[in-house]
Tab-separated table of C-alpha atoms and ligand atoms in Angstrom:
chain	number	residue	atom	x	y	z
S	1	MET	CA	9.532	-2.112	3.687
S	2	ASN	CA	8.839	-5.372	1.892
S	3	ARG	CA	9.003	-7.613	4.913
S	4	SER	CA	5.286	-7.816	5.570
S	5	TYR	CA	3.228	-10.948	5.927
S	6	LYS	CA	-0.394	-11.602	5.052
S	7	VAL	CA	-2.247	-12.754	8.140
S	8	PHE	CA	-5.928	-12.846	7.144
S	9	THR	CA	-8.629	-11.349	4.930
S	10	ILE	CA	-11.678	-9.310	5.967
S	11	GLY	CA	-14.431	-8.739	3.399
S	12	GLY	CA	-11.985	-9.296	0.547
S	13	ILE	CA	-9.383	-6.944	2.033
S	14	GLN	CA	-6.039	-8.576	2.780
S	15	ILE	CA	-4.483	-7.720	6.127
S	16	PHE	CA	-0.683	-7.600	6.197
S	17	ILE	CA	1.599	-7.231	9.202
S	18	ASP	CA	4.965	-5.539	8.757
S	19	TRP	CA	7.881	-6.760	10.854
S	20	THR	CA	8.198	-3.295	12.452
S	21	TRP	CA	4.770	-3.916	14.016
S	22	LEU	CA	6.453	-6.325	16.462
S	23	LEU	CA	8.580	-3.410	17.708
S	24	ALA	CA	5.394	-1.438	18.342
S	25	ILE	CA	3.855	-4.377	20.253
S	26	ALA	CA	6.941	-4.643	22.450
S	27	PHE	CA	7.157	-0.897	23.020
S	28	PHE	CA	3.460	-0.480	23.923
S	29	THR	CA	3.333	-3.581	26.128
S	30	TRP	CA	6.364	-2.332	28.030
S	31	SER	CA	5.181	1.259	28.451
S	32	LEU	CA	1.539	0.329	29.203
S	33	GLY	CA	2.661	-2.289	31.725
S	34	ALA	CA	4.769	0.342	33.494
S	35	TYR	CA	1.822	2.761	33.381
S	36	TYR	CA	-0.647	0.233	34.879
S	37	ASP	CA	1.875	-0.794	37.517
S	38	ALA	CA	2.327	2.824	38.604
S	39	THR	CA	-1.418	3.632	38.503
S	40	PHE	CA	-2.766	0.426	40.072
S	41	PRO	CA	-0.029	-0.844	42.438
S	42	SER	CA	-2.492	-3.301	43.999
S	43	TRP	CA	-2.528	-5.400	40.786
S	44	GLY	CA	1.057	-6.599	41.106
S	45	LEU	CA	3.747	-6.424	38.442
S	46	GLY	CA	2.731	-9.567	36.494
S	47	THR	CA	-0.909	-8.533	36.133
S	48	ALA	CA	0.077	-4.989	35.149
S	49	TYR	CA	2.225	-6.226	32.231
S	50	LEU	CA	-0.323	-8.874	31.215
S	51	ILE	CA	-3.040	-6.198	31.025
S	52	GLY	CA	-0.469	-4.047	29.187
S	53	ALA	CA	-0.122	-6.756	26.533
S	54	VAL	CA	-3.916	-7.250	26.287
S	55	SER	CA	-4.401	-3.473	25.908
S	56	THR	CA	-1.743	-3.379	23.186
S	57	ILE	CA	-3.456	-6.094	21.137
S	58	LEU	CA	-6.822	-4.341	21.574
S	59	LEU	CA	-5.193	-1.048	20.555
S	60	PHE	CA	-4.204	-2.598	17.229
S	61	VAL	CA	-7.675	-4.120	16.774
S	62	ASN	CA	-8.956	-0.536	17.086
S	63	VAL	CA	-6.301	0.718	14.645
S	64	LEU	CA	-7.515	-1.973	12.233
S	65	LEU	CA	-11.145	-0.816	12.663
S	66	HIS	CA	-9.987	2.728	11.870
S	67	GLU	CA	-8.314	1.475	8.657
S	68	LEU	CA	-11.373	-0.595	7.732
S	69	GLY	CA	-13.355	2.661	8.015
S	70	HIS	CA	-11.159	4.107	5.240
S	71	SER	CA	-11.216	0.920	3.204
S	72	PHE	CA	-14.956	0.290	3.202
S	73	THR	CA	-15.750	3.965	2.565
S	74	GLY	CA	-13.247	3.935	-0.322
S	75	ARG	CA	-14.776	0.816	-1.766
S	76	SER	CA	-18.337	2.149	-1.487
S	77	LEU	CA	-17.185	5.211	-3.457
S	78	GLY	CA	-15.650	3.110	-6.215
S	79	LEU	CA	-11.994	3.057	-5.100
S	80	PRO	CA	-10.673	-0.494	-5.104
S	81	VAL	CA	-8.862	-1.290	-1.846
S	82	ASN	CA	-6.929	-4.520	-1.759
S	83	SER	CA	-4.957	-4.468	1.459
S	84	ILE	CA	-4.262	-2.957	4.862
S	85	THR	CA	-0.803	-3.111	6.456
S	86	LEU	CA	-0.180	-2.772	10.187
S	87	PHE	CA	3.264	-1.390	10.960
S	88	LEU	CA	5.292	0.539	13.526
S	89	PHE	CA	3.177	3.693	13.507
S	90	GLY	CA	-0.253	2.094	13.177
S	91	GLY	CA	-1.951	1.078	9.968
S	92	VAL	CA	-2.173	2.049	6.347
S	93	SER	CA	-4.852	1.254	3.741
S	94	ASN	CA	-3.435	0.567	0.304
S	95	LEU	CA	-5.791	2.087	-2.215
S	96	THR	CA	-4.915	1.023	-5.741
S	97	THR	CA	-5.961	4.342	-7.264
S	98	GLU	CA	-6.046	7.938	-6.109
S	99	PRO	CA	-9.424	9.579	-5.436
S	100	GLN	CA	-10.713	11.321	-8.559
S	101	THR	CA	-12.581	14.175	-6.835
S	102	PRO	CA	-12.003	16.304	-3.716
S	103	ARG	CA	-15.286	15.030	-2.270
S	104	ILE	CA	-14.214	11.371	-2.483
S	105	GLU	CA	-10.779	12.151	-1.016
S	106	PHE	CA	-12.403	14.035	1.858
S	107	LEU	CA	-14.904	11.275	2.683
S	108	VAL	CA	-12.342	8.452	2.553
S	109	ALA	CA	-9.873	10.422	4.704
S	110	ILE	CA	-12.385	11.526	7.339
S	111	ALA	CA	-13.939	8.042	7.705
S	112	GLY	CA	-11.029	6.664	9.780
S	113	PRO	CA	-10.980	9.399	12.437
S	114	LEU	CA	-14.804	9.217	12.591
S	115	VAL	CA	-14.640	5.484	13.368
S	116	SER	CA	-12.040	6.179	16.093
S	117	LEU	CA	-14.198	8.944	17.542
S	118	LEU	CA	-17.251	6.647	17.659
S	119	LEU	CA	-15.170	3.916	19.329
S	120	ALA	CA	-13.877	6.451	21.876
S	121	GLY	CA	-17.481	7.334	22.777
S	122	LEU	CA	-18.521	3.686	22.938
S	123	PHE	CA	-15.618	2.669	25.200
S	124	TYR	CA	-16.168	5.729	27.374
S	125	LEU	CA	-19.791	4.649	27.983
S	126	LEU	CA	-18.706	1.044	28.701
S	127	HIS	CA	-15.987	2.324	31.048
S	128	ALA	CA	-18.576	4.401	32.917
S	129	ALA	CA	-20.972	1.435	33.015
S	130	ALA	CA	-18.189	-0.744	34.458
S	131	GLY	CA	-18.078	1.575	37.440
S	132	GLY	CA	-14.887	3.435	36.513
S	133	GLY	CA	-13.054	1.877	39.466
S	134	SER	CA	-9.680	0.163	39.515
S	135	SER	CA	-10.816	-3.205	38.109
S	136	GLU	CA	-8.789	-4.522	35.174
S	137	VAL	CA	-11.774	-4.468	32.780
S	138	SER	CA	-12.661	-0.904	33.647
S	139	ALA	CA	-9.028	0.192	33.282
S	140	VAL	CA	-8.724	-1.380	29.814
S	141	LEU	CA	-12.048	0.181	28.718
S	142	GLY	CA	-10.839	3.568	29.968
S	143	TYR	CA	-7.553	3.121	28.103
S	144	LEU	CA	-9.385	2.200	24.860
S	145	ALA	CA	-11.629	5.268	25.203
S	146	SER	CA	-8.689	7.631	25.527
S	147	VAL	CA	-6.488	5.917	22.955
S	148	ASN	CA	-9.257	6.077	20.331
S	149	LEU	CA	-9.731	9.764	21.079
S	150	ILE	CA	-5.965	10.283	20.649
S	151	LEU	CA	-6.051	8.256	17.404
S	152	ALA	CA	-8.851	10.442	16.045
S	153	LEU	CA	-7.213	13.733	17.037
S	154	PHE	CA	-3.649	12.738	16.100
S	155	ASN	CA	-4.771	11.556	12.672
S	156	LEU	CA	-6.539	14.859	12.067
S	157	ILE	CA	-3.243	16.796	12.286
S	158	PRO	CA	-2.921	18.242	8.771
S	159	ALA	CA	0.324	16.471	7.843
S	160	PHE	CA	0.803	13.774	5.200
S	161	PRO	CA	0.439	10.857	5.400
S	162	LEU	CA	-1.929	11.375	8.337
S	163	ASP	CA	-5.622	11.577	7.441
S	164	GLY	CA	-5.605	15.277	8.335
S	165	GLY	CA	-3.107	15.867	5.498
S	166	ARG	CA	-5.578	14.392	3.037
S	167	VAL	CA	-8.530	16.204	4.596
S	168	PHE	CA	-6.559	19.441	4.254
S	169	ARG	CA	-5.584	18.680	0.664
S	170	SER	CA	-9.143	17.763	-0.356
S	171	ILE	CA	-10.434	21.064	1.024
S	172	ALA	CA	-7.627	23.016	-0.706
S	173	TRP	CA	-8.355	21.017	-3.882
S	174	GLY	CA	-12.061	21.851	-3.651
S	175	ILE	CA	-11.320	25.564	-3.165
S	176	THR	CA	-8.523	26.000	-5.750
S	177	GLY	CA	-9.817	23.437	-8.240
S	178	SER	CA	-6.224	22.321	-8.778
S	179	LEU	CA	-4.886	19.051	-7.396
S	180	THR	CA	-1.305	20.142	-8.072
S	181	ARG	CA	-1.608	23.393	-6.155
S	182	ALA	CA	-3.502	21.700	-3.334
S	183	THR	CA	-0.797	19.027	-3.063
S	184	ARG	CA	1.974	21.625	-3.017
S	185	LEU	CA	0.189	23.568	-0.283
S	186	ALA	CA	-0.562	20.426	1.745
S	187	THR	CA	3.056	19.260	1.416
S	188	SER	CA	4.358	22.590	2.775
S	189	VAL	CA	1.948	22.469	5.716
S	190	SER	CA	2.951	18.830	6.355
S	191	LYS	CA	6.642	19.703	6.468
S	192	LEU	CA	5.917	22.547	8.869
S	193	PHE	CA	4.079	20.190	11.248
S	194	ALA	CA	6.802	17.558	10.889
S	195	ALA	CA	9.437	20.167	11.817
S	196	LEU	CA	7.321	21.164	14.847
S	197	PHE	CA	7.196	17.505	15.939
S	198	ILE	CA	10.964	17.157	15.642
S	199	ALA	CA	11.635	20.428	17.478
S	200	GLY	CA	9.074	19.635	20.198
S	201	GLY	CA	10.447	16.103	20.610
S	202	LEU	CA	14.039	17.275	20.924
S	203	LEU	CA	13.011	19.968	23.387
S	204	GLU	CA	11.142	17.377	25.462
S	205	ALA	CA	14.074	14.932	25.353
S	206	LEU	CA	16.921	17.373	26.005
S	207	GLY	CA	15.218	20.291	27.733
S	208	PHE	CA	12.803	18.455	30.026
S	209	GLY	CA	14.594	15.137	30.425
S	210	GLN	CA	11.717	13.085	28.963
S	211	PHE	CA	14.189	11.189	26.844
S	212	ILE	CA	12.204	8.239	25.448
S	213	SER	CA	8.915	10.018	24.728
S	214	GLY	CA	10.777	13.046	23.328
S	215	LEU	CA	12.798	10.915	20.932
S	216	TRP	CA	9.653	9.027	19.956
S	217	LEU	CA	7.957	12.317	19.058
S	218	ALA	CA	11.017	13.459	17.072
S	219	PHE	CA	11.099	10.094	15.308
S	220	ILE	CA	7.430	10.500	14.299
S	221	GLY	CA	8.307	13.982	12.990
S	222	TRP	CA	11.172	12.578	10.931
S	223	PHE	CA	8.824	9.926	9.516
S	224	LEU	CA	6.210	12.572	8.664
S	225	TYR	CA	8.847	14.742	6.973
S	226	ASN	CA	9.983	11.887	4.730
S	227	SER	CA	6.408	10.912	3.921
S	228	ALA	CA	5.527	14.476	2.943
S	229	THR	CA	8.396	14.430	0.462
S	230	ALA	CA	7.308	11.055	-0.887
S	231	SER	CA	3.706	12.136	-1.330
S	232	SER	CA	4.686	15.217	-3.313
S	233	GLN	CA	6.663	12.901	-5.617
S	234	GLN	CA	3.580	10.685	-5.829
S	235	ALA	CA	1.554	13.721	-6.899
S	236	VAL	CA	4.038	14.437	-9.709
S	237	MET	CA	3.637	10.810	-10.763
S	238	ASP	CA	-0.161	11.107	-10.780
S	239	GLN	CA	0.097	14.095	-13.054
S	240	VAL	CA	2.574	12.431	-15.395
S	241	LEU	CA	0.315	9.381	-15.715
S	242	ARG	CA	-2.999	11.142	-16.168
S	243	GLY	CA	-4.612	9.967	-19.409
S	244	VAL	CA	-2.065	7.228	-20.117
S	245	ASP	CA	-3.587	3.833	-20.928
S	246	VAL	CA	-2.182	0.333	-20.664
S	247	ARG	CA	-1.857	0.119	-24.480
S	248	ASP	CA	0.605	3.038	-24.488
S	249	VAL	CA	3.128	1.060	-22.478
S	250	MET	CA	2.359	-2.631	-23.074
S	251	ASP	CA	4.435	-4.914	-25.246
S	252	PRO	CA	2.000	-5.297	-28.188
S	253	ALA	CA	3.623	-8.489	-29.488
S	254	PRO	CA	4.491	-10.616	-26.474
S	255	ALA	CA	6.000	-14.058	-26.844
S	256	SER	CA	3.393	-16.784	-26.840
S	257	ILE	CA	3.351	-20.529	-27.335
S	258	ALA	CA	0.804	-23.233	-28.104
S	259	PRO	CA	-0.518	-25.342	-25.203
S	260	SER	CA	1.034	-28.489	-26.672
S	261	THR	CA	4.581	-27.056	-26.721
S	262	PRO	CA	6.885	-29.299	-24.665
S	263	VAL	CA	8.255	-27.729	-21.492
S	264	GLN	CA	11.746	-28.413	-22.862
S	265	SER	CA	11.352	-25.986	-25.788
S	266	LEU	CA	9.677	-23.374	-23.558
S	267	LEU	CA	12.818	-23.438	-21.472
S	268	PHE	CA	15.395	-23.393	-24.271
S	269	ASP	CA	13.591	-21.138	-26.754
S	270	HIS	CA	12.142	-18.580	-24.346
S	271	LEU	CA	13.182	-18.586	-20.739
S	272	LEU	CA	16.866	-19.546	-20.639
S	273	ASP	CA	18.312	-16.395	-22.196
S	274	GLY	CA	16.859	-14.432	-19.277
S	275	SER	CA	14.989	-11.874	-21.357
S	276	GLN	CA	11.540	-13.145	-20.335
S	277	ARG	CA	10.105	-14.153	-16.999
S	278	ALA	CA	6.835	-15.452	-18.354
S	279	VAL	CA	5.347	-16.660	-21.622
S	280	ALA	CA	1.676	-16.573	-22.556
S	281	VAL	CA	-0.022	-19.759	-23.677
S	282	GLN	CA	-2.416	-19.119	-26.546
S	283	SER	CA	-4.794	-21.220	-28.609
S	284	PRO	CA	-4.462	-21.007	-32.442
S	285	ASP	CA	-7.327	-18.447	-32.568
S	286	GLY	CA	-5.496	-16.127	-30.151
S	287	THR	CA	-7.464	-16.910	-26.976
S	288	LEU	CA	-5.355	-16.582	-23.835
S	289	LEU	CA	-5.225	-19.980	-22.131
S	290	GLY	CA	-2.680	-19.293	-19.412
S	291	LEU	CA	0.710	-18.029	-18.391
S	292	VAL	CA	3.807	-20.063	-17.665
S	293	THR	CA	6.829	-18.873	-15.677
S	294	LEU	CA	10.188	-20.269	-14.733
S	295	SER	CA	8.903	-21.125	-11.260
S	296	ASP	CA	6.161	-23.354	-12.741
S	297	LEU	CA	8.969	-25.642	-13.945
S	298	ARG	CA	9.700	-26.625	-10.363
S	299	GLN	CA	6.644	-28.880	-10.448
S	300	LEU	CA	8.496	-31.229	-12.800
S	301	GLN	CA	11.520	-33.509	-12.723
S	302	GLN	CA	14.067	-32.732	-15.432
S	303	GLU	CA	13.432	-36.022	-17.275
S	304	GLU	CA	9.762	-35.011	-17.718
S	305	TRP	CA	10.612	-31.779	-19.570
S	306	SER	CA	10.565	-33.229	-23.075
S	307	SER	CA	7.340	-35.211	-22.649
S	308	THR	CA	5.174	-32.689	-20.748
S	309	PRO	CA	3.125	-30.027	-22.559
S	310	VAL	CA	3.198	-26.518	-21.035
S	311	SER	CA	-0.588	-26.647	-20.571
S	312	ARG	CA	0.001	-29.002	-17.640
S	313	ILE	CA	2.125	-26.587	-15.631
S	314	MET	CA	0.737	-23.181	-16.690
S	315	THR	CA	-1.436	-20.976	-14.480
S	316	PRO	CA	-4.800	-21.126	-16.312
S	317	ALA	CA	-6.280	-17.858	-17.613
S	318	THR	CA	-9.204	-18.137	-15.171
S	319	GLU	CA	-6.773	-17.728	-12.266
S	320	LEU	CA	-4.832	-14.812	-13.778
S	321	SER	CA	-5.296	-11.110	-13.118
S	322	THR	CA	-5.524	-9.368	-16.466
S	323	VAL	CA	-6.036	-5.816	-17.733
S	324	THR	CA	-7.644	-4.383	-20.861
S	325	PRO	CA	-5.732	-2.143	-23.303
S	326	VAL	CA	-7.898	0.900	-22.504
S	327	GLU	CA	-7.498	0.584	-18.740
S	328	ASP	CA	-5.769	3.395	-16.863
S	329	LEU	CA	-2.044	2.720	-16.557
S	330	GLN	CA	-2.143	3.988	-12.992
S	331	GLN	CA	-4.756	1.403	-12.053
S	332	ALA	CA	-2.690	-1.332	-13.700
S	333	ILE	CA	0.420	-0.181	-11.807
S	334	GLY	CA	-1.597	-0.430	-8.606
S	335	LEU	CA	-2.485	-4.002	-9.538
S	336	LEU	CA	1.158	-4.849	-10.358
S	337	ALA	CA	2.532	-3.274	-7.194
S	338	GLY	CA	-0.289	-4.339	-4.863
S	339	ASN	CA	0.092	-8.002	-5.783
S	340	ARG	CA	3.817	-7.989	-6.533
S	341	TYR	CA	3.215	-9.298	-10.060
S	342	HIS	CA	5.997	-9.083	-12.623
S	343	GLN	CA	3.638	-8.925	-15.590
S	344	LEU	CA	-0.035	-8.662	-16.487
S	345	PRO	CA	-1.514	-10.112	-19.669
S	346	VAL	CA	-3.489	-7.519	-21.618
S	347	VAL	CA	-6.696	-9.103	-22.847
S	348	GLU	CA	-9.520	-7.952	-25.111
S	349	ASP	CA	-12.553	-10.261	-25.547
S	350	GLY	CA	-10.520	-13.156	-24.179
S	351	HIS	CA	-7.745	-12.612	-26.763
S	352	LEU	CA	-4.207	-11.769	-25.760
S	353	VAL	CA	-3.318	-8.364	-27.235
S	354	GLY	CA	-0.232	-7.492	-25.200
S	355	MET	CA	1.765	-7.887	-22.016
S	356	LEU	CA	2.357	-5.246	-19.389
S	357	ASN	CA	5.774	-5.865	-17.838
S	358	ARG	CA	6.930	-4.323	-14.623
S	359	ASP	CA	10.362	-3.529	-16.158
S	360	HIS	CA	8.793	-1.687	-19.104
S	361	VAL	CA	6.514	0.266	-16.782
S	362	MET	CA	9.533	1.315	-14.692
S	363	GLN	CA	11.406	2.417	-17.832
S	364	TYR	CA	8.381	4.340	-19.020
S	365	LEU	CA	7.953	6.092	-15.674
S	366	GLN	CA	11.604	7.131	-15.558
S	367	LEU	CA	11.411	8.449	-19.102
S	368	ARG	CA	8.248	10.435	-18.466
S	369	GLN	CA	9.636	11.892	-15.260
S	370	LEU	CA	12.749	13.045	-17.117
S	371	GLN	CA	10.546	14.555	-19.819
S	372	SER	CA	8.304	16.357	-17.383
S	373	ARG	CA	11.323	17.729	-15.533
S	374	GLN	CA	12.726	19.111	-18.784
S	375	GLN	CA	9.495	20.423	-20.263
S	376	GLY	CA	7.542	21.262	-17.148
S	377	PRO	CA	4.516	19.149	-16.265
S	378	ALA	CA	1.953	21.191	-18.179
S	379	SER	CA	3.389	20.666	-21.647
S	380	SER	CA	3.951	16.958	-21.253
S	381	LEU	CA	0.406	16.174	-20.178
S	382	ASP	CA	-1.068	15.611	-23.625
S	383	ASP	CA	2.025	14.193	-25.190
S	384	ARG	CA	1.235	10.508	-25.178
S	385	SER	CA	4.471	9.309	-26.725
S	386	ARG	CA	4.973	5.588	-26.938
S	387	ILE	CA	8.139	3.854	-26.015
S	388	SER	CA	8.916	0.608	-27.687
S	389	PRO	CA	9.696	-2.227	-25.330
S	390	ALA	CA	13.400	-2.914	-25.259
S	391	ARG	CA	13.139	-6.608	-25.891
S	392	ARG	CA	10.292	-7.501	-28.149
S	393	ARG	CA	9.978	-11.077	-29.236
S	394	VAL	CA	7.409	-12.939	-31.193
S	395	GLY	CA	7.043	-16.550	-30.205
J	401	ZN	ZN1	-6.615	6.991	9.085
């Protein structure tokens, strides 16, 4: 699911579009066009499909508003949100950290359906004001009213990753006081609903001859079932990582070079053996000045390598995302994954104190998951063992 493209930014939140979204556009335009053509035969076929396409685009604008409801609520409650992705089944807000309390999880989850419900009311009033007749504008307003109502109700079904799954989990979390138990309960309920979707869809397709819509329903059920499994794995991960800081996993002695080092020696002494993707550029007093990667070399012709200092091609420290050694590892992983970084410099008072590499984080996660499977999650929680990075080099 990595084929998504950034299209624009709203209030600091990046909006991505996944390639599967194009399938949804085609499917909705086609089915809405057929619906309008059957309901308003006086429009003609061309108009019906044109209004179908317009309605589809507006549908996704409303899906985006729903997601922005989650995102802005999350941000106002201290959860950093960096992106929203529109894909086949709608939209998803990518929160970089999990909510820390049941109250926050509840509020963030309920915000989306509330926005959809408000929009449904608003479009219903506009539809009524437009006379409710068979004009194109009134038909689109009526469609937006009902589709927002469906969005609100569908998302409240208590199945992960729908909002209702999170609403359910936050309530169970509040009552039991245990995130693990709440997640287990919510996952079971999610799988039950997913199975109902699949069974209902197959029945509709095979029993009642509604082939396309039945399969679509079954497909949604299959998607929900997989997501429920994934979110229970995510919950195990959350538990494994609780209380682990960046310094427990970072490379405490990353390779670094002086700003005057020629690009040639950066290449031959550090990058060519393939063990490092990036090298930090440091002043003699240890201040982080920048980061230089293999791809920065593309700015230069080969004959310039021996005469150019790395400071000319590095990404300066002011433009780098960095973490501190005491930052939550989970937050740092969110930053790595959310921005597709391979490494993050670890900085304290402007000085480079380590490097957090994606490969080391992956190794660490695999190790901890193995441990927690062998020991049971409870006993491994306070065991903050360190792993030493496989390839440690001092530059
Ligand atoms: Zn939602």
